[in-house]
Coordinates of C-alpha atoms and ligand atoms in Angstrom, one line a residue:
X17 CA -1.5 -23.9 -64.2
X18 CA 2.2 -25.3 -64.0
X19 CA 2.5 -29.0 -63.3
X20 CA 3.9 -28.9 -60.0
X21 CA 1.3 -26.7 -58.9
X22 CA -2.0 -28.9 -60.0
X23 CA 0.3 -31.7 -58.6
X24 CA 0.1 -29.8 -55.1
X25 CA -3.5 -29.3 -55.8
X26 CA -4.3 -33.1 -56.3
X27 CA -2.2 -33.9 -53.4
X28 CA -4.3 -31.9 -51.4
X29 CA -7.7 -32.7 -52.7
X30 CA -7.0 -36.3 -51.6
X31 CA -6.1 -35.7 -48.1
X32 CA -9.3 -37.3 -46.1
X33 CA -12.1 -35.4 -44.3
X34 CA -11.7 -35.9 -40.0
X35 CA -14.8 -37.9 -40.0
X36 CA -13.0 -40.6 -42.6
X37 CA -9.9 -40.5 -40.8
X38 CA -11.7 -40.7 -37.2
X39 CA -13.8 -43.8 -38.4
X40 CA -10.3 -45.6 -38.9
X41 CA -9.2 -44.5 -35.5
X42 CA -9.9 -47.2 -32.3
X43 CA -10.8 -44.2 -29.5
X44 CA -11.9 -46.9 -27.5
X45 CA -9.0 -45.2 -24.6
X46 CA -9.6 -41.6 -25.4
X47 CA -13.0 -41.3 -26.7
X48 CA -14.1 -39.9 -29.4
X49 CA -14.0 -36.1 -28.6
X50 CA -9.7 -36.7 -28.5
X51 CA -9.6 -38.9 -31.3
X52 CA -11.4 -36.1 -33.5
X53 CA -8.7 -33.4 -32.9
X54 CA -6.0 -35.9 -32.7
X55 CA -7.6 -36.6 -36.8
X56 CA -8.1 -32.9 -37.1
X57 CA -4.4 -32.5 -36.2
X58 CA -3.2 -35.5 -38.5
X59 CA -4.1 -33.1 -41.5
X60 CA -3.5 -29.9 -40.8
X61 CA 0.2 -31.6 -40.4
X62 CA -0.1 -33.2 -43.2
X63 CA -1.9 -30.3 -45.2
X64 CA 1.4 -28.8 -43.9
X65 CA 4.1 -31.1 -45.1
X66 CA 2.4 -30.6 -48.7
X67 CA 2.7 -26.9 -48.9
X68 CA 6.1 -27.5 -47.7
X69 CA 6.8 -29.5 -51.0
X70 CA 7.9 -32.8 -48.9
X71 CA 7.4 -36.7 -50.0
X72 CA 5.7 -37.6 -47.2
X73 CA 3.1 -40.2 -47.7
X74 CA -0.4 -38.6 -46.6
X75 CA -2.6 -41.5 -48.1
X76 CA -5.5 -42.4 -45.8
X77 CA -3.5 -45.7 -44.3
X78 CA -0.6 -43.4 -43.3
X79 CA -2.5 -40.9 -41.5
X80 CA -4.4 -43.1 -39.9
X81 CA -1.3 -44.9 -38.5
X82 CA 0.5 -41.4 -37.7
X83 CA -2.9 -40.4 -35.8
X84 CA -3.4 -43.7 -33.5
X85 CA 0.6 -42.8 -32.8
X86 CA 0.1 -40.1 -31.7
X87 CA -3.1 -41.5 -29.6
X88 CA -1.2 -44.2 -28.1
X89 CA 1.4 -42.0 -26.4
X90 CA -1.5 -39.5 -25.6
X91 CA -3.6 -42.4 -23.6
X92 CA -0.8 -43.5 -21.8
X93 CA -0.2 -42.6 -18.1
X94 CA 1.5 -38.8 -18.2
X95 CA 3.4 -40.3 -15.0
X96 CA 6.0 -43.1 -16.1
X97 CA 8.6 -44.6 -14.6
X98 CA 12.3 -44.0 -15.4
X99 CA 15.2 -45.4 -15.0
X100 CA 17.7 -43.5 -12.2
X101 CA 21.1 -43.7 -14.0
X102 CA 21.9 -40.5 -12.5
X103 CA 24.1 -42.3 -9.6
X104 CA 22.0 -40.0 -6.9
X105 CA 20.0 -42.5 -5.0
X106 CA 17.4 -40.7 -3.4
X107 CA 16.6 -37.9 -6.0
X108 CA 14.1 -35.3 -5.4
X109 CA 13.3 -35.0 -8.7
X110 CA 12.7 -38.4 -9.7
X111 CA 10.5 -38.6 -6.8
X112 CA 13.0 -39.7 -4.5
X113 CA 12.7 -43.0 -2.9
X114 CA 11.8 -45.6 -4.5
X115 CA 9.9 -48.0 -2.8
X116 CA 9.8 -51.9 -1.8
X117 CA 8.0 -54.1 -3.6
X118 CA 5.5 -54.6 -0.6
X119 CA 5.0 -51.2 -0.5
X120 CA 4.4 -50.7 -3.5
X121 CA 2.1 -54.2 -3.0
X122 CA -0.1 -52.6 -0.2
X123 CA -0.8 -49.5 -2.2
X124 CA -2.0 -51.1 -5.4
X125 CA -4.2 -53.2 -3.1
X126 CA -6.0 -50.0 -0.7
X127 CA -5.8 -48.0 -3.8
X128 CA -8.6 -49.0 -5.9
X129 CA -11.3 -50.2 -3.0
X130 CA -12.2 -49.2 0.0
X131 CA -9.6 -49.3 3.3
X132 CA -10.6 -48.5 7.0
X133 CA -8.2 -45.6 7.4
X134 CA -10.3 -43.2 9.8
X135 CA -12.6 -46.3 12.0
X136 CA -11.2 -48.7 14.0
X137 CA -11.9 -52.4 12.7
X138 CA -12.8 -54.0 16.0
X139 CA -15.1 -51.3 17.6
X140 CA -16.5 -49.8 14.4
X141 CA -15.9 -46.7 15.8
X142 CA -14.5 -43.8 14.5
X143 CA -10.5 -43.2 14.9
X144 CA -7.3 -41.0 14.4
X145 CA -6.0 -41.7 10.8
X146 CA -2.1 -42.5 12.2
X147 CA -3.8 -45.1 14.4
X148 CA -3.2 -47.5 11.6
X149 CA 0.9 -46.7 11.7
X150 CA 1.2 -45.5 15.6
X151 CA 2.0 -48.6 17.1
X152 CA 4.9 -49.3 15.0
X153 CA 6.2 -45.6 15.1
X154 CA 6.6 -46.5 18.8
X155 CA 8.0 -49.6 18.3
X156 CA 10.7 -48.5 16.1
X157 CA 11.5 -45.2 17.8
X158 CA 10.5 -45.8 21.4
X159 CA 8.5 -42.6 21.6
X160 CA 5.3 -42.2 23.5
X161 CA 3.5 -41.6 20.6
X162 CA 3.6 -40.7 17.1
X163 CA 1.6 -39.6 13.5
X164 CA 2.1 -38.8 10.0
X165 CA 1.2 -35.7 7.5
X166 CA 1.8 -34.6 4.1
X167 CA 5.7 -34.3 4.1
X168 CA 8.7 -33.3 6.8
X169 CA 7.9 -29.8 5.8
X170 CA 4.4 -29.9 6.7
X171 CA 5.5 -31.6 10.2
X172 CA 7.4 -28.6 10.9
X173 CA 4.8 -26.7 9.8
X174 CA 2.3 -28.2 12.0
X175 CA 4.2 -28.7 14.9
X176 CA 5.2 -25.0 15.0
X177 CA 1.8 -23.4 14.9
X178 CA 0.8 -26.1 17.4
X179 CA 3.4 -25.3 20.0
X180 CA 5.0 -21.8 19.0
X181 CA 1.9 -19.4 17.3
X182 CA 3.0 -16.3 18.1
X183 CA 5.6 -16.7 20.1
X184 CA 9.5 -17.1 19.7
X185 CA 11.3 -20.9 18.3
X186 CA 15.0 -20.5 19.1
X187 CA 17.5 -21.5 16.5
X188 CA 20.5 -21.7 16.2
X189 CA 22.4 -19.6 13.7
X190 CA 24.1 -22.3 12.4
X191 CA 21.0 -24.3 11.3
X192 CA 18.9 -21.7 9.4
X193 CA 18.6 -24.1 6.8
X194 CA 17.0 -24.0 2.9
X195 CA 16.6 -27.4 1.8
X196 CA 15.5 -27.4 -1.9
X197 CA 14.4 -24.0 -2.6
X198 CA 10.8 -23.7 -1.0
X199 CA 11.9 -25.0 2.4
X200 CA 13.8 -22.2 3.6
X201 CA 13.6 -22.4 7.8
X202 CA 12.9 -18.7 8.1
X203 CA 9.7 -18.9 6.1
X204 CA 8.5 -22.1 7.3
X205 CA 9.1 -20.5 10.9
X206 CA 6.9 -17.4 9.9
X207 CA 4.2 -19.3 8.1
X208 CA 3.5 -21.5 11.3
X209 CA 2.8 -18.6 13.0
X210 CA 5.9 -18.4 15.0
X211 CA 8.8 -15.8 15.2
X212 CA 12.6 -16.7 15.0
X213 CA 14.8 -16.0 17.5
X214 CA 18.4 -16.7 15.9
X215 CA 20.9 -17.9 18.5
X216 CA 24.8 -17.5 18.5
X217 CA 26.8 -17.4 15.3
X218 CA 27.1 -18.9 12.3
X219 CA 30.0 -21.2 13.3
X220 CA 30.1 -21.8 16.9
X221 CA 26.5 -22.0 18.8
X222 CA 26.9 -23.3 22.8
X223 CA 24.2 -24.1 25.3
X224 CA 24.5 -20.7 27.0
X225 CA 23.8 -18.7 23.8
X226 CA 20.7 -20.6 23.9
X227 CA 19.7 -20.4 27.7
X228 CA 20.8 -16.0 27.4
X229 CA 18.5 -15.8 24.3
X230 CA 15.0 -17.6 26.6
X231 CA 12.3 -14.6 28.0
X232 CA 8.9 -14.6 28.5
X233 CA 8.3 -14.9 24.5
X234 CA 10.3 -18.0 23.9
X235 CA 7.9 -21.1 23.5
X236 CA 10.0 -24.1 21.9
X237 CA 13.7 -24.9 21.4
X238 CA 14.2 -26.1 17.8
X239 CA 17.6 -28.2 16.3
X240 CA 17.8 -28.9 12.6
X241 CA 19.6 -31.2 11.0
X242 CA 22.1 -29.5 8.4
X243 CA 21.3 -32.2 6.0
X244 CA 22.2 -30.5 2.5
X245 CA 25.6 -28.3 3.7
X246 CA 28.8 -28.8 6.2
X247 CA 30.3 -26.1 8.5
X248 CA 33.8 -26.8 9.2
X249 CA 36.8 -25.4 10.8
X250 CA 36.4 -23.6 14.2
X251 CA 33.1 -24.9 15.1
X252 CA 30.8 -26.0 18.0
X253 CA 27.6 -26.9 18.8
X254 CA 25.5 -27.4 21.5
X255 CA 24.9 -30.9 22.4
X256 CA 21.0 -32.5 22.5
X257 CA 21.5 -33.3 25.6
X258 CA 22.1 -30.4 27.0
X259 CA 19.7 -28.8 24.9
X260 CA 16.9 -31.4 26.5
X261 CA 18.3 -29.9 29.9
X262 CA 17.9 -26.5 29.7
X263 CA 14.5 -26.9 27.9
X264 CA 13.3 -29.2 30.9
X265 CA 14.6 -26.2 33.3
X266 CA 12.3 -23.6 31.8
X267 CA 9.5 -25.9 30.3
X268 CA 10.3 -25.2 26.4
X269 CA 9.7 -28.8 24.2
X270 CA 12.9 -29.3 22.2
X271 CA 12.2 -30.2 18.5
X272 CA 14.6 -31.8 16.5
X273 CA 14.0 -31.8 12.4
X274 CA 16.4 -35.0 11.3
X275 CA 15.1 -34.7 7.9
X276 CA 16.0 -37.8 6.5
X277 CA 14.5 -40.5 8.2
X278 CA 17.2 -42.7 10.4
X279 CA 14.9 -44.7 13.0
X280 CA 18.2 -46.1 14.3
X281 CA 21.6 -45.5 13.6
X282 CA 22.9 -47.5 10.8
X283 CA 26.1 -49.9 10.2
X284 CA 26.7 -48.4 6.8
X285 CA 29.9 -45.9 6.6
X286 CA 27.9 -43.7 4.7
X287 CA 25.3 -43.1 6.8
X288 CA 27.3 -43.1 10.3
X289 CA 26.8 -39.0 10.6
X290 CA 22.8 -38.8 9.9
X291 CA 20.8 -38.3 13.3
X292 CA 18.2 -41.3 13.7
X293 CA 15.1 -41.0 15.3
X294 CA 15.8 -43.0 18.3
X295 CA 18.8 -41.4 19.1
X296 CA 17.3 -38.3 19.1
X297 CA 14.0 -39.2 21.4
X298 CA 16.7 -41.5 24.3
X299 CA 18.0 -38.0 23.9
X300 CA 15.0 -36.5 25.4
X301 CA 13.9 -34.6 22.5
X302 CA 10.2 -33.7 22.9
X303 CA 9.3 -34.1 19.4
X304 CA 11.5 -36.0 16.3
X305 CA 10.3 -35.1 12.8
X306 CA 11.2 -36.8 9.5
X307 CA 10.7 -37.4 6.4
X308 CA 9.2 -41.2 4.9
X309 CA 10.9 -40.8 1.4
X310 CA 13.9 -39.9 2.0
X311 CA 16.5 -43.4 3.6
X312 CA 12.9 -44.6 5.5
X313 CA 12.0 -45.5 1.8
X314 CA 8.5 -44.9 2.1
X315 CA 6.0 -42.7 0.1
X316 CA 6.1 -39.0 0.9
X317 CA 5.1 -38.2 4.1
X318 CA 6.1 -36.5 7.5
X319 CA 6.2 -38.3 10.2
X320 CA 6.3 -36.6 13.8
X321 CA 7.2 -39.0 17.3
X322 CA 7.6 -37.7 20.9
X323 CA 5.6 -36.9 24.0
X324 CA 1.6 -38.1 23.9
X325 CA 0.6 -35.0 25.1
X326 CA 1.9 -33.0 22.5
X327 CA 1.1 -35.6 19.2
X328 CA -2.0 -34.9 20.8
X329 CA -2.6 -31.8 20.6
X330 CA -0.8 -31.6 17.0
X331 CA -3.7 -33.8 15.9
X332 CA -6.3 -31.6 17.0
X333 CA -4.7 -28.5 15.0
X334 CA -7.2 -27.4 12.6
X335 CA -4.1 -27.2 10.1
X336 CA -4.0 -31.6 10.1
X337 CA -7.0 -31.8 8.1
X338 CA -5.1 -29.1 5.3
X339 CA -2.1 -31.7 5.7
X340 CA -3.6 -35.3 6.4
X341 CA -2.3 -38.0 4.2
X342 CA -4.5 -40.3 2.7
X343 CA -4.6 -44.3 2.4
X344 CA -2.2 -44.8 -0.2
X345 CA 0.5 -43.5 2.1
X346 CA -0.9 -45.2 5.1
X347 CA -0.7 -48.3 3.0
X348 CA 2.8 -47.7 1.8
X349 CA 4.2 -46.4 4.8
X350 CA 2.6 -49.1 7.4
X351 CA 4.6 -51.5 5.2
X352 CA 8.0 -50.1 5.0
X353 CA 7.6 -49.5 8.6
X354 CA 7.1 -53.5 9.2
X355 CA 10.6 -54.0 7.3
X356 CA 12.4 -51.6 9.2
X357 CA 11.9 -53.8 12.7
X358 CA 14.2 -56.3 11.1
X359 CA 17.4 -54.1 9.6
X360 CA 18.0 -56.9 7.3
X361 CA 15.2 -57.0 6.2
X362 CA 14.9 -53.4 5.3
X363 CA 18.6 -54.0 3.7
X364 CA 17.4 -56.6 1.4
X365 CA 14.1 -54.8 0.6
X366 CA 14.3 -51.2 0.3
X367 CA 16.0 -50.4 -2.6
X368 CA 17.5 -47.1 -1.8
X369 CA 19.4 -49.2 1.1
X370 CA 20.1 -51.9 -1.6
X371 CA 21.4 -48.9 -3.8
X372 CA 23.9 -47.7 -0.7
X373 CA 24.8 -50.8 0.3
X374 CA 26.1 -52.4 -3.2
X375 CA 30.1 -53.2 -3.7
X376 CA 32.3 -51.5 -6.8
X377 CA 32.9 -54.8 -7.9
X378 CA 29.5 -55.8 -8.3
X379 CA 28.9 -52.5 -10.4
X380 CA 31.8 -52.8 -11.9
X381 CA 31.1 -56.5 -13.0
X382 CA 27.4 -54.9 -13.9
X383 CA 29.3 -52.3 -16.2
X384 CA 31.7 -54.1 -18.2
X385 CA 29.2 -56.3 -19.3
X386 CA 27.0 -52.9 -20.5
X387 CA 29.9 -51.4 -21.8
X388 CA 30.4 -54.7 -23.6
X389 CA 27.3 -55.0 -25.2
X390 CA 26.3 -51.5 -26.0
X391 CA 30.1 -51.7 -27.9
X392 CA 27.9 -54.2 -30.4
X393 CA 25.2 -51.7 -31.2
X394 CA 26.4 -49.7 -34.4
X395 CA 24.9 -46.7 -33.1
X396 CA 27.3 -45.9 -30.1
X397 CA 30.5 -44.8 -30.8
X398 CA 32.4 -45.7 -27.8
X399 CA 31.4 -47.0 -24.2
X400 CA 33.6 -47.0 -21.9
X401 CA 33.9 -48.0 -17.9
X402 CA 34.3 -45.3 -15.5
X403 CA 34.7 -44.7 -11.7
X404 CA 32.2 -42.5 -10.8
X405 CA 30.7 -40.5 -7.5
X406 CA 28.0 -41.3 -6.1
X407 CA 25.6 -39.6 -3.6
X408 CA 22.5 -40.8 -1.2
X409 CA 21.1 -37.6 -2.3
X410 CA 17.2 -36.0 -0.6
X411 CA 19.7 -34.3 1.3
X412 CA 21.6 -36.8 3.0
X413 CA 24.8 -37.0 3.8
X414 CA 26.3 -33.8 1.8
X415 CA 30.2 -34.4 2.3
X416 CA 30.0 -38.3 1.9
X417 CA 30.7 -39.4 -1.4
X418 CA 29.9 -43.3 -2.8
X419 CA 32.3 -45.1 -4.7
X420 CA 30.4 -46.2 -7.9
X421 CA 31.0 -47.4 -11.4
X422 CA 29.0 -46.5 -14.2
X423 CA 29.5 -46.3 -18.6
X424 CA 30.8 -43.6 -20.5
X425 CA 28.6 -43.0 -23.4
X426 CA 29.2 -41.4 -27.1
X427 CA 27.6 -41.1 -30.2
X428 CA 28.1 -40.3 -33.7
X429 CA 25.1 -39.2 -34.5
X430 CA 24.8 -36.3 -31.8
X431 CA 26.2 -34.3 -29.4
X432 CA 25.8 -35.6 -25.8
X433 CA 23.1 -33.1 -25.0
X434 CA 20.7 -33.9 -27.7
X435 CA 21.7 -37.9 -26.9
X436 CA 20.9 -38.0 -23.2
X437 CA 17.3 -35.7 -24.3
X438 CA 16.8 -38.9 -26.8
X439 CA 17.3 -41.4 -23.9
X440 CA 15.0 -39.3 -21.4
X441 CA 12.3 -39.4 -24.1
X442 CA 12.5 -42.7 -24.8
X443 CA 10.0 -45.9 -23.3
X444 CA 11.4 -45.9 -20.1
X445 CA 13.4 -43.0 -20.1
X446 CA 16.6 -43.2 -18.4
X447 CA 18.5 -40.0 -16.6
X448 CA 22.3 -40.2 -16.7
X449 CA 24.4 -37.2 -16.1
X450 CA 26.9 -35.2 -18.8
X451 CA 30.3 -35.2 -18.3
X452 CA 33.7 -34.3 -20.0
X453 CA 31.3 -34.6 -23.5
X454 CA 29.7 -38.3 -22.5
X455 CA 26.3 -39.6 -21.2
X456 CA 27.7 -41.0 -18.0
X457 CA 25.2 -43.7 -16.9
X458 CA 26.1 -44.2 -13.3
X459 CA 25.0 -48.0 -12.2
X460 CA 24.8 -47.4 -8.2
X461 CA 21.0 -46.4 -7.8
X462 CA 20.3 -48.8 -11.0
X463 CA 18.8 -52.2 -10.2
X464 CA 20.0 -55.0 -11.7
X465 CA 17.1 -56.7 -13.0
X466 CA 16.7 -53.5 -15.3
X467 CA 20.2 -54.1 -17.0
X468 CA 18.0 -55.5 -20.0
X469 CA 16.4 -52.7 -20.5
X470 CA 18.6 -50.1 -19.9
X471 CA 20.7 -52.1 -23.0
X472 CA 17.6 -51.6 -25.0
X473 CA 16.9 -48.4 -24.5
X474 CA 20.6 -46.9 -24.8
X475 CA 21.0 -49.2 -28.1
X476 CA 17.8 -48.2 -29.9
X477 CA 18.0 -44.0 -28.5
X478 CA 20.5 -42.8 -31.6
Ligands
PLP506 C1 14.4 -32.9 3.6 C2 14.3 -32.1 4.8 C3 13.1 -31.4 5.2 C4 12.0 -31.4 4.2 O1 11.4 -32.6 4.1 P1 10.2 -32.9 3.1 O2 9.7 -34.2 3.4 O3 10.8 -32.8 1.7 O4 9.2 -31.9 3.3 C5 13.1 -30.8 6.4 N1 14.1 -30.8 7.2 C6 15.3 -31.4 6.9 C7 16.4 -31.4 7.9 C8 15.4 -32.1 5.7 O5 16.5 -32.8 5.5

């Protein structure tokens, strides 16, 4: 036997058994079934590394440090937050909206006890779950009445098979939307039940094309809001209005989808094309659906407001109890609802508001001083100010650019890819975007008070 090979042999003779290594373990998070495979694991790497003919130190105290490691990061929530450097406010995938502190307040507090969201407090008696949020969905839109599922798609969804299963939804040509790849308007159309009837070209749609295309078959007129995509050039469309009146003439509801969650139109530039809810119902719209995560800043949910009669008969569709929402987003969204009846108040608290309405010198003020003190970390090679684009994002707004500012990052060490992976991975992870070779770490949807520790995390990723 050759020296190096007994050496290998000793090596490996003195790597613990799992039961040694597991009795060093605290499992106290995991239990112990977890803790034994995360030991088990622990040395067959190790075992590994040996074979391999590497240094690495496989005594008992190093293993059992590796193992709790790799414990720690196991036991930990598999949902953490991250930081949105990605300069698109309301991003779908990082869960869109964020929400106000309240909110987030009145969901910690319903979610871990009990909360009354299906009896009514005074009479003991059992009610409608959107009882707890009705009265201010009135309030805010002035419609007759209002409730809440799962998400704007599932309102649709709902809504359709309530008033259209079937029969024919009229739509115009110019609206046959697919926002984010599963909600294609076609196939939410089918799956309620309902068949499209497509109505006057792609560019130019007028209130005649719509009234030519009603027969016996047609049950509901429905407008969408083109939230993700622009038609321009020769164009028309039919106005609400006029929509409203030729639906009142032959007793069809008009539906209008405003996807994004406007109760009333706002001062910002930004937002002056969205349609808002209340618009849309002194309109004479029958039924007004939205979303609550998208510029509401709520939790997920969809949110339907019109005519009693019909929010009546949606709730007693079969299909509400497959798309009910449960007391975490009756928490969240009864809350942001209460900021929204002061606009300043849903300005101040609502951070994707806060995000839209922040100046470029206040970013820019924010960056330089970033720029300035990531320049002091040995690790990044250059960080630089830039001007960046901004976008409200969750389908918003798609022409309507923000002015934002945000740091230019590079590295020695890496290649931007593998750089903006390390500073995804990291503890929070933050999402930038890659351009022209940099990390770009767009400030506009970042809040201030997490300047610190975006520092941090940037200085210590390489
Ligand atoms: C975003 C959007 C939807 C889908 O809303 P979800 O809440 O994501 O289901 C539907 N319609 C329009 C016009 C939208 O913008």
């Amino acid at each position: 036997m050759t020296d190096a090979s007994r050496e290998l042999q000793d090596r490996m003779r003195a790597l613990p058994a799992v039961h040694e290594l597991l009795d060093r373990l605290d499992v106290t998070r995991v239990g112990r079934e977890v803790g034994t495979n995360a030991a088990r694991t622990t040395i067959e790497v190790a075992r590994q590394a040996i074979l391999a003919g590497t240094n690495a130190p496989v005594d008992l105290a190093s293993l059992a440090m590796h193992a709790q490691q790799s414990l720690e990061q196991a036991s930990g929530p598999p949902l953490r937050p991250v930081i949105n450097a990605t300069g698109i406010i309301i991003h779908t995938g990082l869960g869109r909206s964020a929400m106000s502190e309240r909110a987030g307040d009145a969901i910690r507090a319903v979610a871990c006890g009990a909360a009354p969201v299906e009896l009514d407090v005074a009479s003991g008696k059992r009610g409608k779950r959107a009882d707890v949020v009705r009265d201010l969905l009135k309030e805010l839109t002035g419609a007759e009445s209002g409730t809440v599922v799962n998400n704007c798609a599932a309102a649709l969804l709902i809504t359709l098979s309530t008033l259209a299963r079937g029969k024919r939804v009229l739509v115009s040509r110019s609206e046959l939307v697919e926002i984010g790849g599963s909600f294609r308007l076609p196939e939410v159309i089918e799956n309620g039940g309902a068949r499209l009837r497509e109505v006057g070209t792609t560019n130019r749609v007028r209130v005649g094309d719509f009234e030519r295309a009603i027969d016996d078959q047609a049950a509901a007129i429905l407008r969408v809001h083109a939230s993700n995509y622009r038609i321009e050039g020769f164009t028309e469309e039919a106005a609400l209005e006029d929509l409203v009146a030729l639906g009142g003439e032959h007793d069809l509801p008009v539906i209008h989808d405003i996807g994004s969650g406007l109760l009333r139109p706002s001062t910002l530039s930004v937002l002056a094309s969205e349609p808002d809810a209340r618009t849309s119902i002194e309109a004479g719209a029958d039924l007004v659906l939205f979303s609550g995560d998208k510029l509401l800043g709520g939790p997920q949910a969809g949110i339907i407001v019109g005519r009693r009669m019909l929010i009546e008969q949606i709730e007693r569709n079969p299909l509400m109890r497959a798309l009910r929402v449960d007391k975490l987003t009756l928490g969240g969204l009864g809350v942001t609802l209460q900021l929204h009846r002061d606009p300043d108040l849903a300005s101040r608290e609502i951070p994707a508001m806060r995000a839209i309405g922040r100046t470029v010198e206040e970013l820019r003020t924010r960056a330089e001083q970033l720029a300035a003190r990531l320049s002091l970390f040995g690790t990044v090679a250059s960080a630089e100010v830039v001007e960046t684009v901004s976008y409200v994002g969750g389908g918003s707004n798609p022409a309507q650019a923000i002015e934002s500012v945000g740091v230019a990052l590079r590295v020695s060490s890496m290649c931007e890819d593998e750089f903006a992976r390390k500073l995804r991975v990291g503890e929070p992870g933050v999402f930038g975007r890659i351009e022209r070779g940099c990390v770009v770490i767009d400030l506009c949807a970042v809040e201030p008070s997490d300047d610190g520790r975006l520092e941090e995390c940037i200085g210590s990723a390489p």
